[in-house]
XYZ file of C-alpha atoms in Angstrom:
580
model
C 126.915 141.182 122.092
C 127.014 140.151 118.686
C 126.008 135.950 118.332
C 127.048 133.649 115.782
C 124.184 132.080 113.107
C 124.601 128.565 115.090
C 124.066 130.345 118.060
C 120.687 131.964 117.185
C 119.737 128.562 115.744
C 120.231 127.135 119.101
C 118.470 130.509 120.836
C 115.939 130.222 118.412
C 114.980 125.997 119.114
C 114.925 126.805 122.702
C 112.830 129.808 122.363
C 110.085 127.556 120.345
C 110.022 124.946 122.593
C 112.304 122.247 121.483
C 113.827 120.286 124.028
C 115.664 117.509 122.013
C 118.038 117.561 118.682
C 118.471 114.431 116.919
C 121.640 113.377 114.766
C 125.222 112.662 114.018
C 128.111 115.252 114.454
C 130.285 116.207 111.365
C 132.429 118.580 110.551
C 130.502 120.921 108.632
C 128.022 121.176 112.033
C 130.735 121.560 114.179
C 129.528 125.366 114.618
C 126.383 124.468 115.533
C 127.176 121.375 117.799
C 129.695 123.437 119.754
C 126.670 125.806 120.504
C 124.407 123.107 121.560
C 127.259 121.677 123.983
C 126.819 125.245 125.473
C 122.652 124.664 125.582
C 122.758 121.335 127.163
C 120.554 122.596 130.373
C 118.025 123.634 127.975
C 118.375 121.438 124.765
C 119.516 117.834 124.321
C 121.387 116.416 121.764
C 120.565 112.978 121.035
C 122.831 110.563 119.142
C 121.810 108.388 116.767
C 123.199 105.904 114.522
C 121.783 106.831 111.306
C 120.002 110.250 110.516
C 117.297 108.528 109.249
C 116.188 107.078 112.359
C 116.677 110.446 114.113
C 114.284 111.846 111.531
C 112.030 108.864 112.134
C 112.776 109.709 116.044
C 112.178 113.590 116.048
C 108.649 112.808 114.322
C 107.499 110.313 116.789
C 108.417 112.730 119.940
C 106.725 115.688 118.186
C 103.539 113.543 118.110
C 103.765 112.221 121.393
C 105.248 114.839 123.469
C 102.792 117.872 121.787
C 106.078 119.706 121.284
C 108.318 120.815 118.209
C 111.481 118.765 117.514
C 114.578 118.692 115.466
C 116.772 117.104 113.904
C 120.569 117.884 112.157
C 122.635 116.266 109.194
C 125.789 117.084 108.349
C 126.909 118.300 104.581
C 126.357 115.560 101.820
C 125.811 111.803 103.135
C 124.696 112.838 106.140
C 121.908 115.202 105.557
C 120.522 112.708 102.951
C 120.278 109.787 105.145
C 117.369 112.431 106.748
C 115.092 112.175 103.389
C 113.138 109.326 103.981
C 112.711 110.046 108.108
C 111.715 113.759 106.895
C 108.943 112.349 104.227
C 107.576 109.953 107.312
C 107.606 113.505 109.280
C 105.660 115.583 106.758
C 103.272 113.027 105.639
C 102.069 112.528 109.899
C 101.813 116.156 110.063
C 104.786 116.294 113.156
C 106.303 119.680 113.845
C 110.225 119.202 113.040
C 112.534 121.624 112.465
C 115.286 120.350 110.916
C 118.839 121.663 109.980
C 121.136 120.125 106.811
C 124.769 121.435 107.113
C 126.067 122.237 103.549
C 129.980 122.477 101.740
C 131.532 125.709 102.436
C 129.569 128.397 100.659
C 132.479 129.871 98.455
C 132.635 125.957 97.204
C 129.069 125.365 96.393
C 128.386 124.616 92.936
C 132.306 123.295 91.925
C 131.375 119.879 92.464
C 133.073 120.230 96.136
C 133.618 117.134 98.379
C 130.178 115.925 99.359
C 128.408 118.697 97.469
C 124.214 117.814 97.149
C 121.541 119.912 95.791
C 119.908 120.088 98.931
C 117.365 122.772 98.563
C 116.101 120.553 95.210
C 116.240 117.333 97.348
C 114.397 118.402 100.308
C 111.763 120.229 98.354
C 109.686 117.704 98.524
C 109.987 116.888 102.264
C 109.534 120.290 103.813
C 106.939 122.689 103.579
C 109.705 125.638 104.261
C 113.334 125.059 103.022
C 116.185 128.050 102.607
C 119.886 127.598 101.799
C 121.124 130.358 104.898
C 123.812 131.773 102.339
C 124.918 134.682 104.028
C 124.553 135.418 108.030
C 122.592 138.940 107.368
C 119.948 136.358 106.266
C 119.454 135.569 110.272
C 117.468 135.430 112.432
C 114.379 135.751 109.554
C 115.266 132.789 108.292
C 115.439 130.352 110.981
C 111.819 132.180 112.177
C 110.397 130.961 108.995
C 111.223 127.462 108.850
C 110.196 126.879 112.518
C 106.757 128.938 112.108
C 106.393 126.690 109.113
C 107.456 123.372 110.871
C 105.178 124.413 114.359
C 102.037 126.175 112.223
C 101.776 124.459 109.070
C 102.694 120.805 111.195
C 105.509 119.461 109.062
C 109.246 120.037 108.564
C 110.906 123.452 108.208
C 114.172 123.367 107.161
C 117.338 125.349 106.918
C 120.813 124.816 105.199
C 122.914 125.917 106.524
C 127.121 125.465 105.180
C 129.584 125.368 107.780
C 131.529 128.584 107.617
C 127.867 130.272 107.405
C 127.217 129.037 110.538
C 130.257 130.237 112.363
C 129.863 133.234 111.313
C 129.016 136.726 113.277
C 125.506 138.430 112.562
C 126.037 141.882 113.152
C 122.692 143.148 112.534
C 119.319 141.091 112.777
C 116.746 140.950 109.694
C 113.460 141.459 111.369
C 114.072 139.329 114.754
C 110.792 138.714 116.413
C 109.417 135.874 118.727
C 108.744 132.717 117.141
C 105.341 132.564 116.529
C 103.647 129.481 117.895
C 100.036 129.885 118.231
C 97.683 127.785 115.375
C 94.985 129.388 114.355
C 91.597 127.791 114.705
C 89.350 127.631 111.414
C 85.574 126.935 111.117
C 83.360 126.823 108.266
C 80.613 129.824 107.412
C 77.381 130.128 109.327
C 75.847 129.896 105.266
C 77.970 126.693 104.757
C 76.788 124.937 108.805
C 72.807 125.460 107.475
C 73.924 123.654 104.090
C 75.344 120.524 106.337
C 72.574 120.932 108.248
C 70.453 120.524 105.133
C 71.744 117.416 103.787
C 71.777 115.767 107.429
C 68.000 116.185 107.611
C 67.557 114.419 104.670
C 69.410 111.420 105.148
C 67.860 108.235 106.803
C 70.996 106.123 107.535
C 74.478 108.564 108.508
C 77.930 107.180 108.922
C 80.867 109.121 110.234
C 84.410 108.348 109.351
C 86.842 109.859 111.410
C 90.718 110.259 111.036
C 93.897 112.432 113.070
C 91.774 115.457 112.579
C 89.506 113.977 115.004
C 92.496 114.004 117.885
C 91.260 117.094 119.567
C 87.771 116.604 119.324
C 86.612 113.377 120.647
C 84.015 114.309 122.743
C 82.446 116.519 119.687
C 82.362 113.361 117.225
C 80.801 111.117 120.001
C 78.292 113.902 120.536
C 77.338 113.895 117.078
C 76.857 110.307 116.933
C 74.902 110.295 120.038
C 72.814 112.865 118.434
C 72.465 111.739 114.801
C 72.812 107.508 115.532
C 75.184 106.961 113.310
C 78.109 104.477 113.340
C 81.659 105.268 113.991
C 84.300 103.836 111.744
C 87.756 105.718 111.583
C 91.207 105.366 109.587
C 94.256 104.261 111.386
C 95.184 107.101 112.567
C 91.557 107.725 113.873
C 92.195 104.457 116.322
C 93.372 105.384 119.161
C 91.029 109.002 118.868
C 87.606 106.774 118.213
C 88.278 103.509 119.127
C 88.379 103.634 123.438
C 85.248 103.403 125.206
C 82.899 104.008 122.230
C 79.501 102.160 122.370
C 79.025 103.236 118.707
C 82.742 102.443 117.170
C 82.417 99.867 114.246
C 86.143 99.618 113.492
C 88.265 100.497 110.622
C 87.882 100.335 106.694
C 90.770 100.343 104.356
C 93.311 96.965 103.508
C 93.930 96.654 107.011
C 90.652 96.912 107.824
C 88.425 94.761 110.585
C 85.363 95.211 112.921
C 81.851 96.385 110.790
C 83.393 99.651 109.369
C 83.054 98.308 105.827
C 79.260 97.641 105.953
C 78.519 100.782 107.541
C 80.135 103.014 104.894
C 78.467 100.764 102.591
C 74.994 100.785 103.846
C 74.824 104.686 105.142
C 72.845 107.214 102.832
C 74.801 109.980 104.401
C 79.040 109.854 105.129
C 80.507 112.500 107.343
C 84.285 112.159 106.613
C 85.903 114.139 109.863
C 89.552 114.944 109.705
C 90.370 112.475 107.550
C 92.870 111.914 104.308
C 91.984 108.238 104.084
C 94.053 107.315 100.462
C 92.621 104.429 99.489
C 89.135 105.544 97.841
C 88.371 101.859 96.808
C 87.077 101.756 99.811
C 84.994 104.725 100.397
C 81.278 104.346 99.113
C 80.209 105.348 95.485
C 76.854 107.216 95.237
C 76.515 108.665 98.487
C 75.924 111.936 99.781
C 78.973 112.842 101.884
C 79.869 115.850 103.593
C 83.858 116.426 104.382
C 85.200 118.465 107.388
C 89.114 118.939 107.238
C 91.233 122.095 108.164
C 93.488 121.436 105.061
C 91.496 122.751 102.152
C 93.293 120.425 99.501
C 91.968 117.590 101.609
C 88.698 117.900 100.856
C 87.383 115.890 97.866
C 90.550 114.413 96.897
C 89.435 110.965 98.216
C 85.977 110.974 97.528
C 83.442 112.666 95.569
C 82.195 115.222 97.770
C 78.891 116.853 98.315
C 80.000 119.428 100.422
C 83.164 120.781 101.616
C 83.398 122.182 104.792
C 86.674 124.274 105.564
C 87.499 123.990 109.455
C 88.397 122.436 112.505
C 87.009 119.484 113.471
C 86.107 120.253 117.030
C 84.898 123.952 116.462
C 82.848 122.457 113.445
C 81.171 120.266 115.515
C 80.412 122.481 118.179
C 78.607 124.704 115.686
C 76.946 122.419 114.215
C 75.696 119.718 116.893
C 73.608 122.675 118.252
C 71.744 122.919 114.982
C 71.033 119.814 114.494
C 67.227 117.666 115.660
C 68.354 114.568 118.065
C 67.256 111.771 116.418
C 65.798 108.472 118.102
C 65.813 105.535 115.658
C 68.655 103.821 116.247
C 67.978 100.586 113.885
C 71.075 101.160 111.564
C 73.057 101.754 114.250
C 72.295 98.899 116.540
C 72.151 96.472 113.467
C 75.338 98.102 111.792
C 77.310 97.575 115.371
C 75.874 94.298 115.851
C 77.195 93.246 112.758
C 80.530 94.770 113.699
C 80.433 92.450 116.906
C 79.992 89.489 115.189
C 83.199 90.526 112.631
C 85.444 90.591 115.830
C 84.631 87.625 117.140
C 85.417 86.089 113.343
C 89.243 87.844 113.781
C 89.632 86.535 117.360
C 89.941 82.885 115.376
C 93.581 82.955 116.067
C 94.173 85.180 118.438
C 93.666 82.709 122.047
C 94.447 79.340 119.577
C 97.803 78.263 118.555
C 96.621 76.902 114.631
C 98.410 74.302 113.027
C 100.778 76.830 110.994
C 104.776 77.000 111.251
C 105.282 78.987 114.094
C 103.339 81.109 116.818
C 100.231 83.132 115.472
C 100.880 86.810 115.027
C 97.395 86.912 116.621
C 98.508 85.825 119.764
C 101.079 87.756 120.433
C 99.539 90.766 119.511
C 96.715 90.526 121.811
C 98.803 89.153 124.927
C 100.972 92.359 123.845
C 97.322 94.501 124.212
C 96.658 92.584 126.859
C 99.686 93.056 129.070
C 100.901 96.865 128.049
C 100.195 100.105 130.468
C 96.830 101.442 130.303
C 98.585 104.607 128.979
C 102.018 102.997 126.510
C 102.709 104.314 123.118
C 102.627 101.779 120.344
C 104.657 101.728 117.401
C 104.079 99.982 114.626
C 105.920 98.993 111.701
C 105.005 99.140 108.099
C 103.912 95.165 106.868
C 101.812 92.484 108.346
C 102.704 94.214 111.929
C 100.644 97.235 110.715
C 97.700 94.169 110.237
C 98.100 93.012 113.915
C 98.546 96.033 115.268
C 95.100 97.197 113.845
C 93.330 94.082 114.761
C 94.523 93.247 117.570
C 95.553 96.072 119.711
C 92.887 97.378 122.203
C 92.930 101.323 122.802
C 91.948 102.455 125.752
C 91.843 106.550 126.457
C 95.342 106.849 127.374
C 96.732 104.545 124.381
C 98.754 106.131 121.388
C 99.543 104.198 117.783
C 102.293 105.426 115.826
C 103.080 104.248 112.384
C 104.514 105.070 109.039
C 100.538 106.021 108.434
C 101.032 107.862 104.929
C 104.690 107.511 103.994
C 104.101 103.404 104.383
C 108.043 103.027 104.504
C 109.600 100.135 106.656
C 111.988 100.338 109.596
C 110.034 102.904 110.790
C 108.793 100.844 114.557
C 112.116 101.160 116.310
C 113.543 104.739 115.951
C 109.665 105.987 116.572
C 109.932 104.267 119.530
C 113.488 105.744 120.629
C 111.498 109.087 120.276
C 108.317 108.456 121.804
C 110.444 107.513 124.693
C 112.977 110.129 124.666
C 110.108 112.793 124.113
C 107.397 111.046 126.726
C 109.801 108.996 129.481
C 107.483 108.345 131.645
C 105.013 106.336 129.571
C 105.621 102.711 128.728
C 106.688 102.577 124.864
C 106.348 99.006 123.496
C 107.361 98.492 119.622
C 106.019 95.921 117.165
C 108.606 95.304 114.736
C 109.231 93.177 111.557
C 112.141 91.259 111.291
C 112.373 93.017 107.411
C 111.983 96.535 109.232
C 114.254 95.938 112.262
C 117.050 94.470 109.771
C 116.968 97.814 108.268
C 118.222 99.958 110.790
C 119.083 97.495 113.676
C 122.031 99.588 114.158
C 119.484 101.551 116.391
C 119.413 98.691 119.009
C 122.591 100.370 119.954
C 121.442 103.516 120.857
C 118.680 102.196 122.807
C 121.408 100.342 124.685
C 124.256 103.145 124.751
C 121.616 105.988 126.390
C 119.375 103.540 128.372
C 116.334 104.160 126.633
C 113.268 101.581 127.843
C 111.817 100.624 124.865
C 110.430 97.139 124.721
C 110.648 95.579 121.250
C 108.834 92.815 120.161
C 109.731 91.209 116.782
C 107.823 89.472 114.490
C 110.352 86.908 112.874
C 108.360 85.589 110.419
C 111.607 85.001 108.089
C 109.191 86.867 105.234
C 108.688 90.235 103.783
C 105.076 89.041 104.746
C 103.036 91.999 103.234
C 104.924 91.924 99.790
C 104.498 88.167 99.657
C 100.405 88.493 100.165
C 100.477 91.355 97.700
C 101.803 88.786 95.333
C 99.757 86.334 96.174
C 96.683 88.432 95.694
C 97.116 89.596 92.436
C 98.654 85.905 90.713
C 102.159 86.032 91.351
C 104.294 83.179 92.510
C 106.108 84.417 95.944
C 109.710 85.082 95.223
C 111.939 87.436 96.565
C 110.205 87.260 99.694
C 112.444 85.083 102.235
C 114.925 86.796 104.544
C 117.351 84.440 106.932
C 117.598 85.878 110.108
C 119.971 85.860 112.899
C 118.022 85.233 116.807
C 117.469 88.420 117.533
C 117.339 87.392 121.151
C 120.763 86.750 121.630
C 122.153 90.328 119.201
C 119.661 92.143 122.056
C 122.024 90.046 124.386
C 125.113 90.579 122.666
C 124.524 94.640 122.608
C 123.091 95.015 126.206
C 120.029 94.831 125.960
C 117.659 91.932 127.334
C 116.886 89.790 124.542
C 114.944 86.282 124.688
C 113.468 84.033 121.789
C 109.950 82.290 121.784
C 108.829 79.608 119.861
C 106.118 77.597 122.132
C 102.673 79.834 122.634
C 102.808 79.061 126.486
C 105.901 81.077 126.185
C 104.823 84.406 124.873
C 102.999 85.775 127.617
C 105.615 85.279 130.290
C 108.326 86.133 128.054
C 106.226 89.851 127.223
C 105.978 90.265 131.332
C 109.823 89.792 131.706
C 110.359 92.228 128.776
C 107.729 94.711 130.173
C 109.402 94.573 134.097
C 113.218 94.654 133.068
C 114.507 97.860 134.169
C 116.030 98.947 130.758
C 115.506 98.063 127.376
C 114.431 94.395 125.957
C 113.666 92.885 122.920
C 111.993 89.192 122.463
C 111.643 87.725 119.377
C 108.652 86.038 118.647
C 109.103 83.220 115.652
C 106.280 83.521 113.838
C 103.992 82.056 111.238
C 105.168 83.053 107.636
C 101.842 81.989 105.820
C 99.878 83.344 108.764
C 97.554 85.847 106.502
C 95.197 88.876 107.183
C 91.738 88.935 104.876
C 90.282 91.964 104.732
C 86.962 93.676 105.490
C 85.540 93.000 102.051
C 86.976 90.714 99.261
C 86.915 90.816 95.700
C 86.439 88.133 93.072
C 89.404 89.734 91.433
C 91.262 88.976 94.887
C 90.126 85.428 95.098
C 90.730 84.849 91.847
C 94.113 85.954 91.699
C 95.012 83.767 95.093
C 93.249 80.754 93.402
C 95.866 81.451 90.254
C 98.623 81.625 92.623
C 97.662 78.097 94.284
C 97.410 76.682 91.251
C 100.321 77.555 89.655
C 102.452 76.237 93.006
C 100.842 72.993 92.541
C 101.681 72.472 88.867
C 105.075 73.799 89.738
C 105.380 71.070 92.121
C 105.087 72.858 95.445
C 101.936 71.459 96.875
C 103.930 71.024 100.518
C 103.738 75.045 100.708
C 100.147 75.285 99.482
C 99.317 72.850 101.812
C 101.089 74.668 104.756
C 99.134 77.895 103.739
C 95.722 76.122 104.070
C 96.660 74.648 107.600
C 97.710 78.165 108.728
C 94.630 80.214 106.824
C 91.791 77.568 106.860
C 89.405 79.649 109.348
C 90.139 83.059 107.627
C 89.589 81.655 104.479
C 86.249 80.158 105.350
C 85.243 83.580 107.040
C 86.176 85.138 103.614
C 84.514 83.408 101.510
């Protein structure tokens, strides 16, 4: 019997192992909504209130649940509310196939109602998109953008206009199952005895590890066991590296803590494993380093590289460890992690004391939200001074997960991630550290948390500041400005909606407040008011930085606002101290 292009869409999702549809009904996707109302034992169609947070959504259960997602926009407005979700999905590397309904196809190009350029605007989103112009196109199509989506990790996409998809495909272009199976890559035997090489000659080795590390834990523990070297790892390394390693030294980078920075600093020899750390400021200069990353364009873009090694992480490993002479001394690793011991106890400063700041210390709440979470909950993590405490101050243990807005860096991102984490993983506790900035931006989504029951716990930092932007400022000379935001309580529009909703503003509070949130039956939010100066130094600092905070101070003083300079020293005086 002859199907309909929606209805191989649907056949096709279900077939490749997606289990949940995110976004907003229109009538251009009325085709393919009908056929997922006929699906609904196999696929689910989840309701947002904004495509972008089903974007952000679809990514975060992709990561979390190991399986392929999507997500659908209708024609026009609706399919570009999925942009910046759909960036945040390419950029983590999460398998989403999404669908953007289009105008009627005898329309396109007449400057129809709602008419986009779609194909141009997603180009830079997707790493497969096709405009499905005529049904005889299906079912090759739809097999491209989902092998492109599930093997490439990243969004495949298909347009699809409205009377396309209600139409009848009468004979099948080159059907086929959906191929699903990644291949795994690993360097040359030639190119294993040239790492090899350089690893023998180097006194002091480093490893820096990143997402491509996920699947190969024990193989990067190995190797430091073997070669005593330090581990230090990117963000999205944290919750691979950081759990029950004796040699972990914490994280480099802006939001960086622990003894990472010293390590890359004082090694001879850098393995950079599965990593696309961006910010090359803070990778060492003159070094010999050796780079292991399945993505070939990866390698040497950050750093310059000695040698490039083309592979999987784990099978890379597991050729080379065998290869390799066991080494003994351990001096730069027991000084380099002693070193990183003493660095956490410098970022604990605030993190059991209340300071003499406006508001509670981010600190604290943080680590009573470490603290007090399931062994095995999903964090989210907004983009902002929550990305700082979240770094710091949240404690992975095995079963622990972080998700952020790691490469795309946009805001808002905390919430909807955790409405997918959730959706995609519902048994798992999924708590979500939000800014007051980022939950403004698409609070809308406290509604469907509320509306489908989902138990997310979100805990807001209300900190009445775009916090990171204001420290940027800071940094660099500028007077703040722009930077305030009035908010409403939070507590009570979690109350108003449904949800369970307190406010804290006394440190004995925040601890039994987080235990309410965490045994309510449903969703909850607390908001946590929060110091607005409360800043985060990091690993290393430059004269350039201090200088440019010292201009900043000065030119509040001779501007007459010496109450908020001294507010910032009463809230910062122990991290200052430790930074300079």
């Amino acid at each position: 019997m002859a199907q309909t292009v929606a209805e191989i869409l649907v056949d096709q999702m279900v077939e490749a192992g997606i289990r949940k549809v995110y976004g907003i009904v229109g009538d251009s996707a009325n085709p393919i909504v009908d056929a997922l109302r006929r699906h609904t034992a196999e696929i689910e169609f989840v309701h947002v209130r904004n495509e972008e947070a089903g974007a952000f959504a679809a990514g975060a259960d992709a990561q979390i649940s190991g399986r392929p997602t999507a997500v659908l926009g209708s024609s026009g407005p609706g399919s570009l509310h999925l942009v910046n979700g759909l960036y945040d999905c390419q950029r983590n590397g999460a398998p989403v196939f999404a669908i953007a309904t289009h105008i009627p196809s005898t329309e396109i190009g007449s400057g129809y109602f709602q008419e986009t350029n779609p194909e141009q605007i997603f180009s830079g989103c997707t790493n497969y998109v096709a405009l499905l112009s005529n049904p005889g196109q299906m079912p090759r199509i739809s097999e491209l953008a989902l092998q492109a989506a599930i093997l490439e990790r990243g969004v495949g996409m298909v347009i699809v206009p409205g009377d396309v998809a209600a139409q009848t495909v009468d004979n099948p272009m080159l059907a086929h199952p959906i191929l699903t199976d990644r291949p795994v890559i690993r360097p040359t035997e030639a190119a294993l005895d040239r790492a090899v090489e350089l690893i023998s000659k180097a006194k002091k080795i480093a490893i820096h590890g990143g997402e491509g590390t996920r699947q190969a834990r024990d193989e990067v523990l190995a190797l430091s066991r073997t070669l005593q070297a330090p581990v230090s790892y990117a963000y999205r390394g944290k919750d691979v590296l950081e759990a029950e390693n004796p040699n972990g030294v914490g994280m480099t980078g802006l939001l960086g803590w622990g003894g990472a920075s010293q390590a890359l600093a004082d090694c001879d020899l850098l393995l950079m494993l599965g990593t696309d750390f961006p910010y090359h400021a803070f990778l060492p200069a003159g070094k010999t380093i050796i780079q292991v990353d399945d993505k070939p364009l990866h390698l040497g873009r950050r750093a310059a590289v000695d040698l490039g090694l083309v592979g999987d992480v784990g099978e890379t490993l597991r050729a080379l460890i065998p290869k390799l002479e066991a080494r003994s001394d351990d001096h730069f690793l027991r000084k380099t992690v002693k070193h990183h011991h003493s660095m956490v106890e410098g970022i604990q400063t605030y993190a059991n004391h209340e300071g003499h700041g406006q508001g509670l210390r981010p600190e604290m709440v943080a680590t009573a939200l470490s603290d007090l979470a399931a062994d095995d909950a999903v964090f989210t993590v907004d983009t902002g001074m929550c990305n700082v405490w979240g770094a710091r101050y949240l404690t992975m243990k095995p079963g622990r997960r972080i998700l952020a807005s790691f490469s795309h860096g946009s805001m808002a991102n905390a919430l909807p991630q955790a409405l997918g984490a959730k959706s995609g993983s519902p048994d798992r506790q999924v708590v979500a550290l939000c800014g007051d900035g980022g939950l403004s931006m698409l609070m809308g989504e406290l509604l469907t948390a509320a509306g489908l029951g989902i138990d997310v716990k979100l805990m807001v930092f209300n900190n009445s500041t775009l916090g990171m932007v204001r420290a940027e400022m800071m940094v660099v000379g500028y007077q703040p400005w722009g930077t305030d935001v009035q908010n409403p309580d939070f507590g009570a529009v979690a109350q108003a909606i449904g949800l369970h909703g307190e406010r804290v503003e006394r440190a004995a509070d925040i601890r039994p407040a987080i235990e309410r949130a965490f045994a309510h039956p449903g969703p909850a939010l607390i908001d946590f008011v929060t110091d607005p100066r409360a800043l985060a130094v990091p690993p290393h600092t430059t004269v350039e930085e201090v200088r440019g905070f010292a201009l900043t101070t000065g030119k509040l003083i001779f501007g007459g606002d010496f109450a908020e300079v001294w507010g910032q020293a009463k809230s910062n005086i122990r991290d200052v101290g430790q930074a300079l």
